[in-house]
Coordinates of C-alpha atoms in Angstrom, one line a residue:
X1 CA -75.5 -90.1 31.6
X2 CA -74.3 -86.2 31.7
X3 CA -77.5 -83.4 31.2
X4 CA -75.5 -80.4 30.0
X5 CA -77.0 -77.4 30.6
X6 CA -79.8 -76.9 30.8
X7 CA -80.4 -72.7 31.0
X8 CA -81.4 -72.7 27.6
X9 CA -84.3 -74.0 27.3
X10 CA -87.7 -72.6 27.1
X11 CA -91.3 -74.0 28.4
X12 CA -94.6 -72.2 28.4
X13 CA -96.8 -74.0 31.8
X14 CA -100.5 -73.4 30.9
X15 CA -103.2 -75.3 33.1
X16 CA -104.6 -75.3 36.3
X17 CA -102.4 -73.5 39.7
X18 CA -103.4 -74.5 43.4
X19 CA -101.9 -73.7 47.0
X20 CA -101.2 -76.9 48.5
X21 CA -101.0 -76.6 52.3
X22 CA -99.9 -78.2 55.1
X23 CA -100.7 -78.3 58.8
X24 CA -97.5 -80.4 60.8
X25 CA -99.1 -81.5 64.1
X26 CA -98.4 -84.5 66.8
X27 CA -101.3 -86.9 67.6
X28 CA -101.6 -88.3 71.4
X29 CA -104.8 -88.7 71.6
X30 CA -108.5 -89.9 70.1
X31 CA -111.6 -87.2 70.0
X32 CA -114.3 -87.5 72.9
X33 CA -116.2 -86.5 70.4
X34 CA -115.8 -88.3 67.7
X35 CA -113.8 -91.8 67.1
X36 CA -110.9 -89.3 65.3
X37 CA -107.7 -88.5 65.9
X38 CA -107.0 -84.9 67.4
X39 CA -104.2 -83.6 65.8
X40 CA -101.9 -80.5 67.4
X41 CA -100.8 -78.6 65.2
X42 CA -96.5 -77.7 65.9
X43 CA -96.1 -75.9 62.0
X44 CA -97.3 -75.0 58.5
X45 CA -95.9 -75.0 55.3
X46 CA -97.3 -73.5 51.6
X47 CA -96.5 -74.9 48.7
X48 CA -97.5 -74.8 44.6
X49 CA -99.4 -76.9 43.8
X50 CA -100.7 -78.4 40.0
X51 CA -99.2 -76.2 37.3
X52 CA -97.2 -74.8 39.6
X53 CA -95.6 -77.6 40.8
X54 CA -94.7 -78.4 37.4
X55 CA -92.7 -74.9 36.8
X56 CA -91.5 -75.2 39.9
X57 CA -89.7 -78.5 39.0
X58 CA -88.9 -77.3 35.3
X59 CA -87.3 -74.6 37.0
X60 CA -85.3 -76.4 39.3
X61 CA -83.5 -78.0 36.7
X62 CA -82.4 -74.7 35.7
X63 CA -85.2 -74.2 32.9
X64 CA -85.9 -71.2 31.7
X65 CA -89.8 -71.3 32.7
X66 CA -93.2 -69.3 31.6
X67 CA -96.3 -69.9 33.9
X68 CA -100.0 -68.9 32.1
X69 CA -102.9 -69.7 34.9
X70 CA -105.5 -67.9 36.7
X71 CA -106.0 -67.6 40.2
X72 CA -108.5 -65.4 42.5
X73 CA -108.2 -62.6 44.4
X74 CA -107.1 -64.1 47.5
X75 CA -104.3 -64.1 49.9
X76 CA -103.6 -67.7 48.1
X77 CA -103.6 -66.4 45.0
X78 CA -101.0 -63.3 46.3
X79 CA -99.6 -66.7 48.5
X80 CA -98.8 -68.3 44.8
X81 CA -97.2 -65.2 43.3
X82 CA -94.5 -64.7 46.0
X83 CA -94.1 -68.9 45.3
X84 CA -93.6 -68.2 41.7
X85 CA -91.2 -65.2 42.4
X86 CA -89.5 -66.4 44.8
X87 CA -88.9 -69.7 42.6
X88 CA -87.2 -67.8 39.4
X89 CA -90.2 -68.7 37.7
X90 CA -91.8 -66.0 35.0
X91 CA -95.8 -66.6 36.1
X92 CA -98.5 -65.1 34.6
X93 CA -101.1 -65.3 36.4
X94 CA -104.8 -63.7 35.4
X95 CA -107.5 -62.9 38.4
X96 CA -111.3 -63.7 38.5
X97 CA -112.7 -62.0 40.0
X98 CA -115.8 -64.5 40.4
X99 CA -113.0 -67.3 41.7
X100 CA -111.4 -68.8 44.9
X101 CA -107.4 -69.7 44.1
X102 CA -107.8 -73.1 44.0
X103 CA -106.6 -74.7 47.7
X104 CA -105.5 -78.5 48.9
X105 CA -105.5 -78.7 52.8
X106 CA -103.6 -81.5 54.4
X107 CA -103.3 -82.4 57.8
X108 CA -100.6 -84.6 58.3
X109 CA -100.1 -86.5 61.5
X110 CA -96.5 -88.9 62.2
X111 CA -95.7 -88.2 58.6
X112 CA -98.8 -89.2 57.5
X113 CA -101.6 -88.0 55.9
X114 CA -104.8 -87.9 58.0
X115 CA -107.4 -85.8 56.1
X116 CA -107.1 -83.9 53.3
X117 CA -109.7 -80.1 52.8
X118 CA -110.3 -78.8 49.0
X119 CA -111.4 -75.9 48.0
X120 CA -112.0 -74.6 44.7
X121 CA -114.1 -72.6 41.9
X122 CA -114.9 -73.2 38.3
X123 CA -112.8 -69.7 36.4
X124 CA -115.3 -67.2 34.0
X125 CA -114.7 -67.8 30.3
X126 CA -113.8 -63.7 30.0
X127 CA -110.7 -64.5 32.2
X128 CA -110.2 -67.8 30.8
X129 CA -110.4 -66.1 26.6
X130 CA -107.5 -64.1 27.7
X131 CA -105.7 -66.2 29.4
X132 CA -106.0 -67.9 25.9
X133 CA -104.9 -65.1 23.7
X134 CA -101.6 -64.3 25.8
X135 CA -100.8 -68.1 24.9
X136 CA -100.7 -66.6 21.6
X137 CA -98.5 -64.4 22.0
X138 CA -96.0 -66.4 24.2
X139 CA -95.4 -69.0 21.8
X140 CA -93.0 -67.6 20.3
X141 CA -90.8 -67.5 23.1
X142 CA -90.8 -71.4 23.9
X143 CA -89.2 -74.8 22.7
X144 CA -92.2 -76.6 24.6
X145 CA -95.6 -76.0 25.8
X146 CA -96.6 -77.9 28.7
X147 CA -100.7 -78.3 29.7
X148 CA -101.2 -79.5 33.6
X149 CA -104.9 -80.6 33.4
X150 CA -106.8 -81.3 37.1
X151 CA -109.5 -80.9 36.2
X152 CA -110.6 -77.1 37.3
X153 CA -111.3 -75.3 34.4
X154 CA -108.3 -73.5 33.5
X155 CA -107.6 -75.3 30.3
X156 CA -111.3 -74.8 29.2
X157 CA -109.3 -73.7 25.4
X158 CA -106.8 -76.2 25.2
X159 CA -107.5 -78.1 21.9
X160 CA -107.3 -74.7 20.2
X161 CA -104.1 -74.3 22.6
X162 CA -102.7 -77.5 21.4
X163 CA -103.6 -76.7 18.2
X164 CA -101.8 -73.2 17.7
X165 CA -98.3 -74.8 19.5
X166 CA -98.4 -77.2 16.7
X167 CA -99.1 -75.2 14.1
X168 CA -96.0 -73.2 15.9
X169 CA -93.6 -76.3 15.5
X170 CA -93.5 -76.6 19.6
X171 CA -93.4 -79.7 21.5
X172 CA -96.7 -80.3 23.1
X173 CA -97.0 -82.6 26.5
X174 CA -99.5 -83.0 28.6
X175 CA -101.0 -84.9 31.2
X176 CA -104.2 -85.2 31.0
X177 CA -107.6 -86.0 33.8
X178 CA -111.3 -87.1 32.8
X179 CA -112.1 -89.7 30.7
X180 CA -112.8 -87.3 27.4
X181 CA -109.2 -87.5 25.4
X182 CA -110.0 -86.3 22.4
X183 CA -109.6 -82.5 23.4
X184 CA -105.9 -83.6 22.7
X185 CA -106.2 -84.9 19.9
X186 CA -102.8 -84.0 18.4
X187 CA -100.0 -83.1 21.2
X188 CA -96.9 -85.2 20.7
X189 CA -96.8 -87.0 24.1
X190 CA -99.6 -87.5 27.0
X191 CA -98.8 -89.0 30.8
X192 CA -101.8 -90.3 32.2
X193 CA -101.2 -92.7 35.1
X194 CA -102.3 -96.7 35.1
X195 CA -105.6 -95.3 37.0
X196 CA -106.0 -92.6 34.3
X197 CA -105.2 -94.2 31.3
X198 CA -107.3 -97.6 32.8
X199 CA -110.2 -95.5 32.8
X200 CA -110.3 -94.5 29.3
X201 CA -109.6 -97.6 27.6
X202 CA -110.3 -100.1 30.0
X203 CA -108.7 -103.4 31.6
X204 CA -105.9 -105.3 30.4
X205 CA -104.8 -108.2 31.6
X206 CA -101.3 -108.7 30.5
X207 CA -98.9 -106.4 29.3
X208 CA -99.7 -107.3 25.4
X209 CA -103.0 -105.9 26.2
X210 CA -101.7 -102.6 27.6
X211 CA -99.3 -102.5 24.8
X212 CA -102.0 -103.1 22.4
X213 CA -105.1 -100.5 23.9
X214 CA -102.6 -98.4 24.8
X215 CA -101.0 -98.0 20.8
X216 CA -104.7 -97.7 20.0
X217 CA -105.6 -94.7 21.8
X218 CA -102.0 -93.6 20.7
X219 CA -103.4 -93.4 17.1
X220 CA -106.5 -92.8 17.8
X221 CA -105.7 -89.5 19.5
X222 CA -102.8 -88.4 17.1
X223 CA -99.9 -88.1 19.3
X224 CA -96.2 -89.0 18.9
X225 CA -96.3 -90.7 22.1
X226 CA -97.5 -92.3 25.2
X227 CA -96.8 -92.3 28.3
X228 CA -98.4 -94.7 31.6
X229 CA -96.6 -94.1 34.6
X230 CA -97.3 -96.9 36.9
X231 CA -96.6 -96.0 40.0
X232 CA -95.0 -99.4 41.4
X233 CA -94.1 -100.9 38.3
X234 CA -92.0 -97.7 37.1
X235 CA -93.2 -96.1 34.1
X236 CA -93.9 -97.4 29.8
X237 CA -93.2 -95.6 26.9
X238 CA -95.3 -96.7 23.7
X239 CA -94.3 -94.7 20.3
X240 CA -93.7 -95.4 17.0
X241 CA -90.2 -96.7 17.7
X242 CA -91.8 -99.5 19.8
X243 CA -92.6 -100.0 24.0
X244 CA -89.8 -98.8 26.4
X245 CA -90.5 -100.0 30.2
X246 CA -88.5 -98.3 33.2
X247 CA -88.6 -100.1 36.0
X248 CA -89.4 -98.4 39.7
X249 CA -86.5 -97.0 41.9
X250 CA -88.0 -98.5 45.4
X251 CA -88.1 -96.2 48.4
X252 CA -88.4 -96.3 51.5
X253 CA -90.9 -93.9 51.7
X254 CA -92.9 -93.2 49.2
X255 CA -95.6 -90.2 48.7
X256 CA -96.6 -90.0 44.9
X257 CA -98.1 -86.4 45.4
X258 CA -97.0 -83.9 42.8
X259 CA -94.8 -86.9 41.3
X260 CA -96.4 -87.2 37.7
X261 CA -95.9 -83.1 38.1
X262 CA -92.0 -84.0 38.2
X263 CA -92.2 -86.8 35.9
X264 CA -93.9 -84.3 32.8
X265 CA -91.5 -81.3 33.6
X266 CA -88.3 -83.3 33.6
X267 CA -89.1 -85.0 30.4
X268 CA -90.1 -81.4 29.3
X269 CA -86.5 -80.5 29.9
X270 CA -85.2 -83.3 28.2
X271 CA -87.2 -83.5 24.8
X272 CA -86.5 -79.8 24.5
X273 CA -83.3 -79.6 25.2
X274 CA -83.1 -82.4 22.1
X275 CA -83.0 -85.9 23.6
X276 CA -84.1 -88.8 22.0
X277 CA -87.0 -90.9 23.8
X278 CA -85.1 -93.4 26.0
X279 CA -83.2 -90.8 27.6
X280 CA -85.7 -88.6 28.1
X281 CA -87.6 -91.4 29.7
X282 CA -84.4 -92.3 32.0
X283 CA -84.0 -89.6 33.5
X284 CA -88.1 -88.5 34.4
X285 CA -87.7 -91.9 35.9
X286 CA -85.2 -91.6 37.8
X287 CA -86.1 -87.9 38.7
X288 CA -89.5 -89.2 39.6
X289 CA -88.4 -92.1 42.4
X290 CA -85.9 -89.5 44.2
X291 CA -89.6 -87.3 44.5
X292 CA -91.8 -89.9 45.7
X293 CA -88.7 -90.4 48.5
X294 CA -90.4 -87.2 49.2
X295 CA -93.8 -86.1 52.0
X296 CA -96.1 -84.5 49.2
X297 CA -95.8 -81.9 46.9
X298 CA -92.0 -81.2 46.1
X299 CA -88.5 -81.4 43.7
X300 CA -85.9 -82.5 42.6
X301 CA -83.2 -80.6 42.1
X302 CA -80.5 -80.7 39.7
X303 CA -78.0 -81.6 42.2
X304 CA -80.1 -84.4 42.9
X305 CA -80.3 -85.6 40.2
X306 CA -77.2 -85.3 38.7
X307 CA -75.9 -87.5 41.5
X308 CA -78.7 -90.5 40.8
X309 CA -77.9 -90.6 37.2
X310 CA -74.2 -91.0 38.3

């Protein structure tokens, strides 16, 4: 499959951003103070997380990307701005003096995650309103809108934003969070993972029951489609044309950190490019297969994707 030129694709990505920090080290002994490993840190890395990782993945495929989000007036917020500039992303990061930028710190030993420490606070109402105002101004400049909901409070006005985007004729993609999906009514597509969907619609015993439950939710939320990412079972798209299943690509390393970001970013680029559902899902699945073979939040380059698609 030939993807063609993606440089004309324009995406507006809105949501919760975070800074993913990685401390890598060696584990050679157990602490005498408690039954825990001692990690001697040898190097560290910083990577964009959440909606910032979605933006980075879309930009890596060649799309024009605008990111709209909130950060604190702090060093992690400055790091995110720098990383977005390095990724050629037009990042409008509103500063909220009342919060600290969300940081996820992961300690890695022997290529395995040993510990994750989260730092986060809920944003203030005034800054959220300012972001909504800029969202309205930015809408005409994009082909599709991606909402990356990590439940950190940055998408308090998502229902209003979806309404504005759909009224403007934009494709709207949502990576959902939590169990209250009514706020996503009217989106073009939502992309819950297996566990997230189960929390909303309940368990299923077979594929037929999954299809019934997924389509019932799709109808309830007035969605064109619903994509369920299913880890080792691949992904399934439920839409008016039926159901499409894509098998997972087997990998020696299997790290799902940020894989959902890669899926929705790739899907958004493809749909904004104008390809059909089946092709868009196939490309997104191939991209997911590449990124789970990398440690931590990562991106799929255009070169890697072209090679995988053959």
